[in-house]
Short mmCIF file of C-alpha atoms in Angstrom, two decimals:
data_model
loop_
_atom_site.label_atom_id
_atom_site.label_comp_id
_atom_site.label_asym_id
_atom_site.label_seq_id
_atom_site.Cartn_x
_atom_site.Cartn_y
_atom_site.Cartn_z
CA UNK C 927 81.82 108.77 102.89
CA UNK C 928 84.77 110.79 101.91
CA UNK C 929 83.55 113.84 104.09
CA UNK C 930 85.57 116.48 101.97
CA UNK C 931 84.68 118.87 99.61
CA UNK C 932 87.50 120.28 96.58
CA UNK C 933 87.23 122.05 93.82
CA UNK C 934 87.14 119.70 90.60
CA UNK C 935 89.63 121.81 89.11
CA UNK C 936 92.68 124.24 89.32
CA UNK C 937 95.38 126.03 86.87
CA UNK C 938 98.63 127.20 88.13
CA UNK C 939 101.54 128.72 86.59
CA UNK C 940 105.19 127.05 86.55
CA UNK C 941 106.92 128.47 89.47
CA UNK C 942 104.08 130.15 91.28
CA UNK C 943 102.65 128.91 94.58
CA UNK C 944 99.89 126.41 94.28
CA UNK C 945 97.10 126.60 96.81
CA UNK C 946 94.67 123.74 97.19
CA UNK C 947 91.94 124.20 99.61
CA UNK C 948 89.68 121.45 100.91
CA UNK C 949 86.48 122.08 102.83
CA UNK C 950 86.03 118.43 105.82
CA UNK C 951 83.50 120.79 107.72
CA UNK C 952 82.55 117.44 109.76
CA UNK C 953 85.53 116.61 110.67
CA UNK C 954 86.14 114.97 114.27
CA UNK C 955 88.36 116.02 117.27
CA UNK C 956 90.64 112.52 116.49
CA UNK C 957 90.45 112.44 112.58
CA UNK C 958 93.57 113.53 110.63
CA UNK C 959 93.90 115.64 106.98
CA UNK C 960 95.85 113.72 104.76
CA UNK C 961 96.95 114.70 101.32
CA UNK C 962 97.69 112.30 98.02
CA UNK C 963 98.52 113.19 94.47
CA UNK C 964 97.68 111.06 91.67
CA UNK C 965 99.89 111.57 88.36
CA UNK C 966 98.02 110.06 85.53
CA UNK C 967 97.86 106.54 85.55
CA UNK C 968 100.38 105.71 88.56
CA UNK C 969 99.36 104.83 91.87
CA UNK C 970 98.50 107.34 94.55
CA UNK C 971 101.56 109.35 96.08
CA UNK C 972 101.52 110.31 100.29
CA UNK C 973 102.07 113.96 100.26
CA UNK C 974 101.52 114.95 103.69
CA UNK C 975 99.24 114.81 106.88
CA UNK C 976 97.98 116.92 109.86
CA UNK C 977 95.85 117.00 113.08
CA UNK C 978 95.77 120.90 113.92
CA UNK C 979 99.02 122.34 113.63
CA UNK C 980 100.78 123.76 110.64
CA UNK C 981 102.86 120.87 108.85
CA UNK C 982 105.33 121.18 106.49
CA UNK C 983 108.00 118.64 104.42
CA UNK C 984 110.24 118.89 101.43
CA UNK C 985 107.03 118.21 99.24
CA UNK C 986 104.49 120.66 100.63
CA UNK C 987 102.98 122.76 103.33
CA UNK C 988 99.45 122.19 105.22
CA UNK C 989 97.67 124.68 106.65
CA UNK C 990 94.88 123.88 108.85
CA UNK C 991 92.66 126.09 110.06
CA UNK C 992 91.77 126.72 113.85
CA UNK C 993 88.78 125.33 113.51
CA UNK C 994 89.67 122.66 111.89
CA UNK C 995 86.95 122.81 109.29
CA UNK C 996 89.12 123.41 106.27
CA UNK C 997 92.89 122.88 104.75
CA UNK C 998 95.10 123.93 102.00
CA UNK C 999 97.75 122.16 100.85
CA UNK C 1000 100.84 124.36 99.05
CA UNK C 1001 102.95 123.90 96.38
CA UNK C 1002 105.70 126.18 97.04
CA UNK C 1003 106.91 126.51 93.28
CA UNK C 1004 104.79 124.19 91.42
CA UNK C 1005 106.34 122.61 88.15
CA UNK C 1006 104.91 121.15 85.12
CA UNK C 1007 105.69 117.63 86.98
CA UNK C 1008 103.36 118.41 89.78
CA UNK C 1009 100.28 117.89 87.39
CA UNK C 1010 98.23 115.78 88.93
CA UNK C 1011 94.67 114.89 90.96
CA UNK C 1012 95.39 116.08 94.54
CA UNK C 1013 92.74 114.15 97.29
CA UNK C 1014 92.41 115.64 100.43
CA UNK C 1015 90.88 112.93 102.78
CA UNK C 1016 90.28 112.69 105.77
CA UNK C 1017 91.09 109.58 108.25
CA UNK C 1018 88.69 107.70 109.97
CA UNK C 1019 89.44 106.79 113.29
CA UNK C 1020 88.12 103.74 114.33
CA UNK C 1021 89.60 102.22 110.83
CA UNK C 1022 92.28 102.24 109.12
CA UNK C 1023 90.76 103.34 105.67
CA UNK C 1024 91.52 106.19 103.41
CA UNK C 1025 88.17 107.76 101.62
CA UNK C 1026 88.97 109.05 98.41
CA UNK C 1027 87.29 111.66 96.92
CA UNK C 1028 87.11 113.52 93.90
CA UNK C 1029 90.04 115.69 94.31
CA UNK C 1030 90.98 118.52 92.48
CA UNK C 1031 93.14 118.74 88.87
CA UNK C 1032 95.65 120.84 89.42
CA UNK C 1033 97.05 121.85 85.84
CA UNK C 1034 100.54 123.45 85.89
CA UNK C 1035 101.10 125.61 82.61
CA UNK C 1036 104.43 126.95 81.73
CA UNK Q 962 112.91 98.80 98.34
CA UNK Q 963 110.97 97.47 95.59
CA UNK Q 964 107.80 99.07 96.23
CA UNK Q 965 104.39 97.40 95.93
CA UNK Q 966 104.48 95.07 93.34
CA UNK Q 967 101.30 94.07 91.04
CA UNK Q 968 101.00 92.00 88.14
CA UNK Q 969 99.62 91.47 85.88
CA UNK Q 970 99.67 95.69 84.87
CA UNK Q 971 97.57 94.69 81.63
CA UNK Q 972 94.55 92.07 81.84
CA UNK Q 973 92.53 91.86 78.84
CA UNK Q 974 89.69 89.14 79.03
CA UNK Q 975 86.60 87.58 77.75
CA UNK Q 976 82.98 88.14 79.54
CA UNK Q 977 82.79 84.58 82.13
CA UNK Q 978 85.87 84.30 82.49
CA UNK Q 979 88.19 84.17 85.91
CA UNK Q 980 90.35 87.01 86.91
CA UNK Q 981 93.17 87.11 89.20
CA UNK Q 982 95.19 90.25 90.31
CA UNK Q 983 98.31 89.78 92.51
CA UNK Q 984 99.82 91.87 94.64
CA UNK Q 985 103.00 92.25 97.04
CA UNK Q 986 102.77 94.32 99.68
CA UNK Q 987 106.17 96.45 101.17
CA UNK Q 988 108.25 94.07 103.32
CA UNK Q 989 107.59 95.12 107.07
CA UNK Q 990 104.09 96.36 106.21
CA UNK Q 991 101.10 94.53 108.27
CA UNK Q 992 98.01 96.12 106.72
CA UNK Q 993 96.83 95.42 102.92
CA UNK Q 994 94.42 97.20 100.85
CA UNK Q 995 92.91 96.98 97.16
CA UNK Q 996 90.99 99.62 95.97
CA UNK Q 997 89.12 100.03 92.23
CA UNK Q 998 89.56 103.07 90.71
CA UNK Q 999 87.01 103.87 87.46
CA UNK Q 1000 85.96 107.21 85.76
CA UNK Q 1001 82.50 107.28 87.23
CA UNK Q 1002 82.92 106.55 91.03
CA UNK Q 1003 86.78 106.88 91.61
CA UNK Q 1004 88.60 105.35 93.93
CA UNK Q 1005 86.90 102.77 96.08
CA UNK Q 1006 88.16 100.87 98.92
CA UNK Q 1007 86.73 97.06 98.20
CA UNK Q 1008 89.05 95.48 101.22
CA UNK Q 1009 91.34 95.64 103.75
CA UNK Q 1010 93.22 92.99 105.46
CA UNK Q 1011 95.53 93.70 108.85
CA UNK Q 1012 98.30 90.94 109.57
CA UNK Q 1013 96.66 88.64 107.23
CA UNK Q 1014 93.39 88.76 108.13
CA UNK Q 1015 90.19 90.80 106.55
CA UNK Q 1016 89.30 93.23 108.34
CA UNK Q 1017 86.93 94.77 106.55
CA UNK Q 1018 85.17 93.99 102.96
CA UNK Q 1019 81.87 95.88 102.71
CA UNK Q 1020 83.05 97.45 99.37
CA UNK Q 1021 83.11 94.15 97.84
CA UNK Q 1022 80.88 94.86 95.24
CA UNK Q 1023 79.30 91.24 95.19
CA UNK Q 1024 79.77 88.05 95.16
CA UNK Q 1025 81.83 87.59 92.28
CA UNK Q 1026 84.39 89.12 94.17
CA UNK Q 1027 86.83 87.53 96.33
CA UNK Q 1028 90.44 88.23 97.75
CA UNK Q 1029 92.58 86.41 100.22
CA UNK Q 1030 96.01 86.81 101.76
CA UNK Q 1031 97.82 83.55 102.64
CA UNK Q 1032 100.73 85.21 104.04
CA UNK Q 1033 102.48 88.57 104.60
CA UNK Q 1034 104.00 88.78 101.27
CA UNK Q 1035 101.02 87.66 98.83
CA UNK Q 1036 97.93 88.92 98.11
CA UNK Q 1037 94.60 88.13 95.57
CA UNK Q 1038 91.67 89.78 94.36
CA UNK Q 1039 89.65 87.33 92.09
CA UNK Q 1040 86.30 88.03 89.60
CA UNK Q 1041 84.62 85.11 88.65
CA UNK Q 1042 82.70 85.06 86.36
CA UNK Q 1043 84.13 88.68 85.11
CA UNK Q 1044 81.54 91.15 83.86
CA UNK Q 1045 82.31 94.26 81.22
CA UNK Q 1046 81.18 96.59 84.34
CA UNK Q 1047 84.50 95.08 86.18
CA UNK Q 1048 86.64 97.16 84.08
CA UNK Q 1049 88.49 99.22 85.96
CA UNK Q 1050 92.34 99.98 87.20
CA UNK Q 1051 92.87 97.61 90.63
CA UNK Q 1052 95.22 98.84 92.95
CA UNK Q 1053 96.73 97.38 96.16
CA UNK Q 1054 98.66 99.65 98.47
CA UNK Q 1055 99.64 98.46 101.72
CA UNK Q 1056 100.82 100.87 105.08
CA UNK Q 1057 102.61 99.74 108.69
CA UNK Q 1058 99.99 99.65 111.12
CA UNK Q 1059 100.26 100.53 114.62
CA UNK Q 1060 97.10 100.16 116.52
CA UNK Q 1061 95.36 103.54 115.82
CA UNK Q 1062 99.01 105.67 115.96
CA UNK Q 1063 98.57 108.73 113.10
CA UNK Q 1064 101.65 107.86 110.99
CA UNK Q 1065 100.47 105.38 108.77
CA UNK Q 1066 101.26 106.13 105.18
CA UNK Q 1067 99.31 104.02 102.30
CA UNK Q 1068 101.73 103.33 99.55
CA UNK Q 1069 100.40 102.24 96.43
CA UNK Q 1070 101.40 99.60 93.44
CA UNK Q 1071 101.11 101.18 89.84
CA UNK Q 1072 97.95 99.12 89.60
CA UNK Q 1073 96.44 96.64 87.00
CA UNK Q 1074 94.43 98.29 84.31
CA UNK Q 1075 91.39 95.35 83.88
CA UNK Q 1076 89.49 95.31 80.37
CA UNK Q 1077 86.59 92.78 80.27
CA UNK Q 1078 85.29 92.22 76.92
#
């Protein structure tokens, strides 16, 4: 159901740009990219969200491609605090429900 | 603002016995969700309730498995009888809903981390 696809796992170093891809090859015309970050045992944290353009806030960037058949959320300079499980889902339209997928571990090392 | 608010965050219990996890949802927010989180399946949606009313609960599990919203502000997901495979962390988040609009945000509570023995 969660119609993405993320690696299970990344490493990043403190201060470098982290680059998250995510693979929703099936995605629909109406259906939006959102991104969530889950620090260990807190509640999922809204990072950011697209259609088709290039979207950016004091978090993170999102870079969808023309297509619309992949994303990749970035870090800009990534600290130890950013480590964390990063979900890229994708919105259904017809209902308001958020799929959650595996996501990706993003390990920050100094 | 407070935030989502659950409680208990611990719940320790016996095998039979009845659960209850509360939750309340952002002031101003119409739409309420609870989703289990566990190792082996991650984060599942079990039921979501707009203005009060469920809207959609096929990821109830089963039977044993109930939740209701009597107003705005208050929110329950009940076990009963609880089973070991129940264990889990519970969270409710809840999101302003407009129609089908593309700026609705979940927020999330810090959960309740369930332990049935």
């Amino acid at each position: 159901d969660a119609k993405t696809t993320q690696p299970p796992s990344m490493d990043c170093a403190e201060g470098r740009a982290a680059n998250l891809p995510c693979n929703h090859s099936t995605i629909s015309g109406n259906e939006y990219v959102y991104w969530y970050r889950q620090i260990h045992s807190q509640g999922p944290q809204y990072i950011i969200h697209g259609l088709k353009n290039n979207e950016t806030n004091e978090m993170a960037s999102l870079i969808i491609t023309e297509d619309r058949k992949s994303s990749t959320l970035i870090l800009p300079h990534a600290t130890l605090r950013d480590t964390a499980v990063y979900y890229c889902i994708v919105r259904v339209y017809n209902f308001n429900k958020f799929y959650f997928g595996s996501g990706t571990k993003l390990n920050v090392k100094p | 603002d407070a935030g989502v608010i659950q409680s208990p965050r611990h719940e320790v219990t016996e095998m039979g016995q009845e659960v209850t996890l509360r939750c309340k949802p952002i002031s101003g927010h119409n739409s309420l969700f609870w989703y289990r989180q566990t190792m082996m399946r991650g984060l599942e949606l079990l039921i979501y309730f707009n203005n009060n009313v469920p809207i959609d609960d096929s990821g109830m599990p089963e039977d044993r498995f109930s939740a209701k919203m009597p107003n705005a502000s208050f929110s329950t997901l009940k076990i009963q009888p609880s089973e070991p495979r129940d264990s889990a962390v519970y969270f409710c988040a809840s999101s302003l809903t407009r129609g089908q609009g593309p700026n609705e945000k979940l927020f999330f509570g810090s959960g309740t981390q369930l332990s049935v023995l």
